[in-house]
Amino acid sequence: MTDPVVAALITGGVSLVGTVITVLATHHRTATDMKVSQAVMDTKIDELTREVRLHNDFAQRIPVLQEQIKVANHRIDDLEHKPD
């Protein structure tokens, strides 16, 4: 083989190795970033789920409280208008 062909093969091989190393490093970095992002999103979803459960519990108690207030008001009215 001639010197230019050997030089071209060596240059191409070194370029290929550099490209493969760069691609693998970028892939590793991207995979790590995605894992961190997924962990953050999971944490946020867990927090939102907790808040929704608290809200739902509160929303279920409101009708009960309304009924209790209605009964208490009725009893107060009865006591206020009770004939002596």
Coordinates of N, CA and C in Angstrom, one line a residue:
M1 N 0.8 -1.2 0.0 CA 0.0 0.0 0.0 C 0.9 1.2 0.0
T2 N 0.3 2.2 -0.5 CA 1.1 3.5 -0.6 C 0.9 4.3 0.7
D3 N 1.8 5.2 0.9 CA 1.8 6.0 2.1 C 0.5 6.8 2.3
P4 N 0.0 7.4 1.3 CA -1.2 8.2 1.5 C -2.4 7.3 1.9
V5 N -2.5 6.1 1.4 CA -3.6 5.2 1.7 C -3.4 4.8 3.2
V6 N -2.2 4.4 3.6 CA -2.0 4.1 5.0 C -2.3 5.2 5.9
A7 N -1.9 6.4 5.6 CA -2.2 7.6 6.4 C -3.7 7.8 6.4
A8 N -4.4 7.6 5.3 CA -5.9 7.8 5.3 C -6.5 6.8 6.2
L9 N -6.1 5.5 6.2 CA -6.7 4.5 7.0 C -6.4 4.8 8.5
I10 N -5.2 5.2 8.8 CA -4.9 5.5 10.2 C -5.8 6.7 10.7
T11 N -5.9 7.7 9.9 CA -6.7 8.9 10.2 C -8.2 8.5 10.4
G12 N -8.7 7.7 9.4 CA -10.1 7.2 9.5 C -10.3 6.4 10.8
G13 N -9.4 5.5 11.1 CA -9.5 4.7 12.3 C -9.5 5.5 13.6
V14 N -8.6 6.5 13.7 CA -8.5 7.4 14.8 C -9.8 8.2 14.9
S15 N -10.3 8.7 13.8 CA -11.5 9.5 13.8 C -12.7 8.6 14.2
L16 N -12.8 7.4 13.8 CA -13.8 6.4 14.2 C -13.8 6.2 15.7
V17 N -12.6 5.9 16.2 CA -12.5 5.7 17.6 C -12.9 6.9 18.4
G18 N -12.5 8.1 18.0 CA -12.9 9.3 18.7 C -14.4 9.5 18.6
T19 N -15.0 9.2 17.5 CA -16.5 9.4 17.4 C -17.2 8.4 18.2
V20 N -16.8 7.2 18.3 CA -17.4 6.2 19.1 C -17.3 6.6 20.6
I21 N -16.1 7.0 21.0 CA -16.0 7.4 22.4 C -16.9 8.6 22.7
T22 N -17.0 9.6 21.8 CA -17.8 10.7 22.0 C -19.3 10.3 22.1
V23 N -19.7 9.4 21.2 CA -21.1 9.0 21.2 C -21.4 8.2 22.5
L24 N -20.6 7.3 23.0 CA -20.8 6.6 24.2 C -20.8 7.5 25.4
A25 N -20.0 8.5 25.5 CA -20.0 9.4 26.6 C -21.2 10.3 26.6
T26 N -21.6 10.7 25.4 CA -22.9 11.5 25.4 C -24.1 10.7 25.8
H27 N -24.1 9.4 25.3 CA -25.2 8.5 25.7 C -25.3 8.3 27.2
H28 N -24.1 8.1 27.8 CA -24.1 7.9 29.2 C -24.5 9.2 30.0
R29 N -24.1 10.3 29.5 CA -24.5 11.6 30.2 C -26.0 11.8 30.0
T30 N -26.5 11.5 28.8 CA -28.0 11.7 28.5 C -28.8 10.7 29.4
A31 N -28.3 9.5 29.5 CA -29.1 8.5 30.3 C -29.1 8.9 31.8
T32 N -28.0 9.4 32.3 CA -27.9 9.9 33.6 C -28.9 11.1 33.9
D33 N -28.9 12.0 32.9 CA -29.8 13.2 33.0 C -31.2 12.8 33.0
M34 N -31.5 11.8 32.2 CA -32.9 11.3 32.1 C -33.3 10.6 33.4
K35 N -32.4 9.9 34.0 CA -32.7 9.2 35.3 C -33.0 10.3 36.4
V36 N -32.2 11.3 36.4 CA -32.4 12.4 37.4 C -33.7 13.1 37.1
S37 N -34.0 13.4 35.9 CA -35.3 14.1 35.5 C -36.5 13.2 35.9
Q38 N -36.4 11.9 35.7 CA -37.4 11.0 36.0 C -37.6 10.9 37.5
A39 N -36.5 10.9 38.3 CA -36.6 10.9 39.7 C -37.3 12.2 40.2
V40 N -37.0 13.3 39.7 CA -37.6 14.6 40.1 C -39.1 14.6 39.7
M41 N -39.5 14.1 38.5 CA -40.9 14.0 38.2 C -41.6 13.0 39.1
D42 N -41.0 11.9 39.4 CA -41.7 11.0 40.3 C -41.9 11.6 41.7
T43 N -41.0 12.4 42.2 CA -41.1 13.1 43.5 C -42.3 14.1 43.4
K44 N -42.3 14.8 42.3 CA -43.4 15.8 42.1 C -44.7 15.2 42.0
I45 N -44.8 14.1 41.3 CA -46.1 13.3 41.2 C -46.5 12.8 42.5
D46 N -45.6 12.3 43.3 CA -45.9 11.8 44.6 C -46.5 12.9 45.5
E47 N -45.9 14.1 45.4 CA -46.3 15.2 46.2 C -47.7 15.7 45.8
L48 N -47.9 15.8 44.5 CA -49.2 16.1 43.9 C -50.3 15.1 44.3
T49 N -49.9 13.9 44.3 CA -50.9 12.8 44.7 C -51.3 13.0 46.2
R50 N -50.3 13.3 47.0 CA -50.6 13.5 48.4 C -51.5 14.7 48.6
E51 N -51.2 15.8 47.9 CA -52.1 17.0 48.0 C -53.5 16.7 47.5
V52 N -53.6 15.9 46.4 CA -55.0 15.6 45.9 C -55.7 14.8 47.0
R53 N -55.0 13.8 47.6 CA -55.7 13.0 48.6 C -56.2 13.9 49.8
L54 N -55.3 14.8 50.2 CA -55.8 15.8 51.3 C -57.0 16.6 50.8
H55 N -57.0 17.0 49.6 CA -58.1 17.8 49.1 C -59.4 17.0 49.1
N56 N -59.2 15.7 48.6 CA -60.4 14.9 48.5 C -61.0 14.6 49.8
D57 N -60.1 14.4 50.8 CA -60.5 14.1 52.2 C -61.3 15.3 52.7
F58 N -60.8 16.5 52.4 CA -61.5 17.7 52.9 C -62.8 17.9 52.2
A59 N -62.8 17.6 50.9 CA -64.1 17.7 50.1 C -65.1 16.7 50.6
Q60 N -64.7 15.6 51.1 CA -65.7 14.6 51.6 C -66.2 15.1 53.0
R61 N -65.5 15.8 53.7 CA -65.9 16.3 55.0 C -66.9 17.5 54.9
I62 N -66.8 18.2 53.9 CA -67.6 19.5 53.8 C -69.1 19.2 53.9
P63 N -69.7 18.2 53.2 CA -71.1 17.9 53.3 C -71.5 17.5 54.8
V64 N -70.6 16.8 55.4 CA -70.9 16.4 56.8 C -70.9 17.6 57.7
L65 N -69.9 18.5 57.5 CA -69.9 19.7 58.3 C -71.1 20.6 58.0
Q66 N -71.5 20.7 56.8 CA -72.7 21.5 56.4 C -73.9 20.9 57.1
E67 N -74.1 19.6 57.2 CA -75.2 19.0 57.8 C -75.2 19.3 59.3
Q68 N -74.0 19.2 59.9 CA -73.9 19.5 61.3 C -74.2 20.9 61.7
I69 N -73.8 21.8 60.8 CA -74.1 23.3 61.0 C -75.6 23.5 60.9
K70 N -76.2 22.8 59.9 CA -77.6 23.0 59.7 C -78.4 22.5 61.0
V71 N -78.0 21.4 61.5 CA -78.6 20.9 62.8 C -78.4 21.8 63.9
A72 N -77.1 22.3 64.1 CA -76.8 23.2 65.2 C -77.6 24.5 65.1
N73 N -77.7 25.0 63.9 CA -78.5 26.2 63.7 C -80.0 26.0 64.0
H74 N -80.5 24.8 63.6 CA -81.9 24.5 63.9 C -82.1 24.4 65.4
R75 N -81.1 23.8 66.1 CA -81.3 23.7 67.6 C -81.2 25.1 68.3
I76 N -80.3 25.9 67.7 CA -80.2 27.3 68.3 C -81.5 28.1 68.1
D77 N -82.1 27.9 66.9 CA -83.4 28.6 66.6 C -84.4 28.1 67.6
D78 N -84.4 26.7 67.8 CA -85.4 26.2 68.7 C -85.2 26.8 70.1
L79 N -84.0 26.9 70.5 CA -83.7 27.4 71.9 C -84.0 28.9 72.0
E80 N -83.8 29.7 70.9 CA -84.1 31.1 70.9 C -85.6 31.3 70.9
H81 N -86.4 30.5 70.3 CA -87.8 30.7 70.2 C -88.6 29.8 71.1
K82 N -88.0 29.3 72.1 CA -88.6 28.4 73.0 C -89.5 29.3 73.9
P83 N -90.8 28.8 74.0 CA -91.7 29.6 74.9 C -91.3 29.4 76.3
D84 N -91.3 30.4 77.1 CA -90.9 30.4 78.5 C -92.1 30.0 79.3

